[in-house]
PDB file of C-alpha atoms in Angstrom:
ATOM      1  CA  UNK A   1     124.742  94.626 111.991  1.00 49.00           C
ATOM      2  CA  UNK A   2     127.714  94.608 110.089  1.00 55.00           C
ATOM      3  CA  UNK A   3     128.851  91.370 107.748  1.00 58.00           C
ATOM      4  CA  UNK A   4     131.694  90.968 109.622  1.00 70.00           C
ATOM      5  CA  UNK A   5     130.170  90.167 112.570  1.00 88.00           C
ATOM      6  CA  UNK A   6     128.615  87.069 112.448  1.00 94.00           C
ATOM      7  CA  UNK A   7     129.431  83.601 113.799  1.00 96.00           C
ATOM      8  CA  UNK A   8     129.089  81.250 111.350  1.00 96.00           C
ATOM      9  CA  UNK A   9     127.996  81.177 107.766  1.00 96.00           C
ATOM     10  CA  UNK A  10     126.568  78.621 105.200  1.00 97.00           C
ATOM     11  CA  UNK A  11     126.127  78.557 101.646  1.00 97.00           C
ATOM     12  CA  UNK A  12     123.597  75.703  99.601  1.00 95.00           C
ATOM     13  CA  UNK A  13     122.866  75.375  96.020  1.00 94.00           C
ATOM     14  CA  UNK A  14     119.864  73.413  95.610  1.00 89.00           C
ATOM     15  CA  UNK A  15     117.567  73.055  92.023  1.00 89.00           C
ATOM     16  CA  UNK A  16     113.864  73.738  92.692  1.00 86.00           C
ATOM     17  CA  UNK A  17     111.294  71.535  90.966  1.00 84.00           C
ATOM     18  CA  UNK A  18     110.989  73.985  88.352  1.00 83.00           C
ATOM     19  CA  UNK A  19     114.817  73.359  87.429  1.00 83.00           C
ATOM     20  CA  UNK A  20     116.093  76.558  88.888  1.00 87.00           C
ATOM     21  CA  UNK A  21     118.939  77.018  91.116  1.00 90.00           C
ATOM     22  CA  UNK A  22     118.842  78.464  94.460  1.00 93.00           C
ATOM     23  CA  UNK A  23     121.402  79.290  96.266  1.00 95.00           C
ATOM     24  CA  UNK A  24     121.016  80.244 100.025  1.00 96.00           C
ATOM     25  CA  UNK A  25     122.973  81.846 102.666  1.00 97.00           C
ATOM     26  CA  UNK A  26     122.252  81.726 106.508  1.00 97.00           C
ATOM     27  CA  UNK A  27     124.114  83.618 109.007  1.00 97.00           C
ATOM     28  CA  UNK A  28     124.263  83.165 112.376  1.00 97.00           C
ATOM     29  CA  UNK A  29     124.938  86.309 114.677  1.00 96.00           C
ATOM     30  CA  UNK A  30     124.356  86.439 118.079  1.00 94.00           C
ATOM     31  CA  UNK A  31     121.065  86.989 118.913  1.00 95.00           C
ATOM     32  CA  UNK A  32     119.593  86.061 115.366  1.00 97.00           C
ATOM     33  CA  UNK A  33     119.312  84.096 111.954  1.00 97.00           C
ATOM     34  CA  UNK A  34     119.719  86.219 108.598  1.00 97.00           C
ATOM     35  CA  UNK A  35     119.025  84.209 105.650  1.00 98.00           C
ATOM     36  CA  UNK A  36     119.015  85.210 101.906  1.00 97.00           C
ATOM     37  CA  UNK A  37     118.183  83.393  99.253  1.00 97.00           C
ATOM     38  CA  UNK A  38     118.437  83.775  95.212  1.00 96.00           C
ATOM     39  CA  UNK A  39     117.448  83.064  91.906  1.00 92.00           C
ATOM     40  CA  UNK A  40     120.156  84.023  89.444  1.00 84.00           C
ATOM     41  CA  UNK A  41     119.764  82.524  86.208  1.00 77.00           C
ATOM     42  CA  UNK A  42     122.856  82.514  83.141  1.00 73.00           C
ATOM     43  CA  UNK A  43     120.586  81.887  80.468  1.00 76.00           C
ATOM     44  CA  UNK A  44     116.758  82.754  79.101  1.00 80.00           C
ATOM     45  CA  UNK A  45     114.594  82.860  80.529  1.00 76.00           C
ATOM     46  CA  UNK A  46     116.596  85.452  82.870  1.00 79.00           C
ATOM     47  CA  UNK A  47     115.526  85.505  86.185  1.00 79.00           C
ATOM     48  CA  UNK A  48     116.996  87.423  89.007  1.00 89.00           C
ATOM     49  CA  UNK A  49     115.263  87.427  92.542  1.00 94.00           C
ATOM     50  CA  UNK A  50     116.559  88.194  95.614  1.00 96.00           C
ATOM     51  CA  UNK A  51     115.067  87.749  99.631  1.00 97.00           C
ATOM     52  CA  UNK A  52     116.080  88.102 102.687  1.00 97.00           C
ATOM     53  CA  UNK A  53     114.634  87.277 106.436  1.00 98.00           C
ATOM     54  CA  UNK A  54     115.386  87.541 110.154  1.00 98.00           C
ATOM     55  CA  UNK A  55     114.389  85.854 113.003  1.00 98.00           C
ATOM     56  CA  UNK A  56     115.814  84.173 116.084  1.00 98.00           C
ATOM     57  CA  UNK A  57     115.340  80.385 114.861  1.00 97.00           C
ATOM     58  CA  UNK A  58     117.545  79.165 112.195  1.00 96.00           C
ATOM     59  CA  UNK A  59     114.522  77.660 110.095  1.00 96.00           C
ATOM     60  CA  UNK A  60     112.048  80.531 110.591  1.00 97.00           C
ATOM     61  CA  UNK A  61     114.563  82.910 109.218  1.00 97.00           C
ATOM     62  CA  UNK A  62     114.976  81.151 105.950  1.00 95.00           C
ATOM     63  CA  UNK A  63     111.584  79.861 105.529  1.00 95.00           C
ATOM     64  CA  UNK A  64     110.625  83.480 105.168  1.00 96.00           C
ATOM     65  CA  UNK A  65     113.383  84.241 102.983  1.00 96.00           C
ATOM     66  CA  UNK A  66     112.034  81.339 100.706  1.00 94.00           C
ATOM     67  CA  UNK A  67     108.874  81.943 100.798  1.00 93.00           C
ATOM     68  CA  UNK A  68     109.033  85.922  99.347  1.00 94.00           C
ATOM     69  CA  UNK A  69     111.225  84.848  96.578  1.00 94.00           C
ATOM     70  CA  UNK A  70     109.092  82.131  95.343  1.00 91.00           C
ATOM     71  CA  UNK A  71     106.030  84.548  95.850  1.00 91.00           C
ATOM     72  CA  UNK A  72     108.564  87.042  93.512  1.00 91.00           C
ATOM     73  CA  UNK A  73     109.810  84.483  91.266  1.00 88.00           C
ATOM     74  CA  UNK A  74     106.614  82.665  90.523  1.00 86.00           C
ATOM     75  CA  UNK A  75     103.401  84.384  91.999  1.00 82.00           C
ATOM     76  CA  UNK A  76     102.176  82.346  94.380  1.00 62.00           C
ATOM     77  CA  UNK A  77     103.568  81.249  97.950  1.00 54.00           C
ATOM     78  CA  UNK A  78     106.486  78.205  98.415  1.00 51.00           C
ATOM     79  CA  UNK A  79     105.209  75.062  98.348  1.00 51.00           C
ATOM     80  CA  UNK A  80     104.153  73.382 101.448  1.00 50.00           C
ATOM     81  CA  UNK A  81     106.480  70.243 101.315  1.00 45.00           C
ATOM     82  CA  UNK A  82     109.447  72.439 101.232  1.00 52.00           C
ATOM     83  CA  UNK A  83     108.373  74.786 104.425  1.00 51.00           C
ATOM     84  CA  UNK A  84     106.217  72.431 105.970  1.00 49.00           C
ATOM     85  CA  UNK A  85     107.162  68.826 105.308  1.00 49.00           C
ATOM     86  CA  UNK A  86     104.144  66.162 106.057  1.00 48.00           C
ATOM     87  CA  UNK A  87     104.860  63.623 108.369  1.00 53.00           C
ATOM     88  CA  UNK A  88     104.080  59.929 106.685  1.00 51.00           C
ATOM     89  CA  UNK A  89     100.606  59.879 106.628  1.00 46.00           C
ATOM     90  CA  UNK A  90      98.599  56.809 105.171  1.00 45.00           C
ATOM     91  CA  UNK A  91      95.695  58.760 104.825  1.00 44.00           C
ATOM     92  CA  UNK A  92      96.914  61.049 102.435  1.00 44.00           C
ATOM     93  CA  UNK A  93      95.186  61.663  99.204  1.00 45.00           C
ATOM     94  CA  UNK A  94      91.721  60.024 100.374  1.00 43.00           C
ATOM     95  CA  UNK A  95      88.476  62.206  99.835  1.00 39.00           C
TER      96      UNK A  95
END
């Protein structure tokens, strides 16, 4: 699989609830989805993570990739709302 050939690219910045920046990247290719996502910060405290997932849906591939660089970044696995959004549920929150 080489860089050059994949079909179509796209690049996202988004800020975490933490206040980091993460910037992803999915590729399309053929007969797959590669997805990478980072954590790069400029300033203390430094952090630098880096994943990267396959699959053959677009949001499989870079739910993986999020989900192994929060479990680097911060210990414990990506929150659900951001993998798994809830659909409006009124019953939320009671016992």
């Amino acid at each position: 699989m080489e860089m050059q050939d994949y079909l179509s690219r796209e690049i996202k910045q988004i800020k975490n609830e933490r206040g980091d920046e993460i910037e992803v990247e999915v590729r399309r290719y053929e007969k797959h989805y590669h997805a990478i996502a980072t954590i790069c910060e400029d300033k203390p405290p430094f952090k630098d993570y880096f994943a990267e997932a396959t699959d053959r849906k677009r949001m499989n591939a870079l739910r993986k990739a999020l989900k192994d660089l929060y479990e680097q970044a911060y210990s414990y696995p990506t929150m659900q709302f951001i993998l798994y959004p809830r659909k409006n549920d009124d019953t939320q929150g009671e016992g």
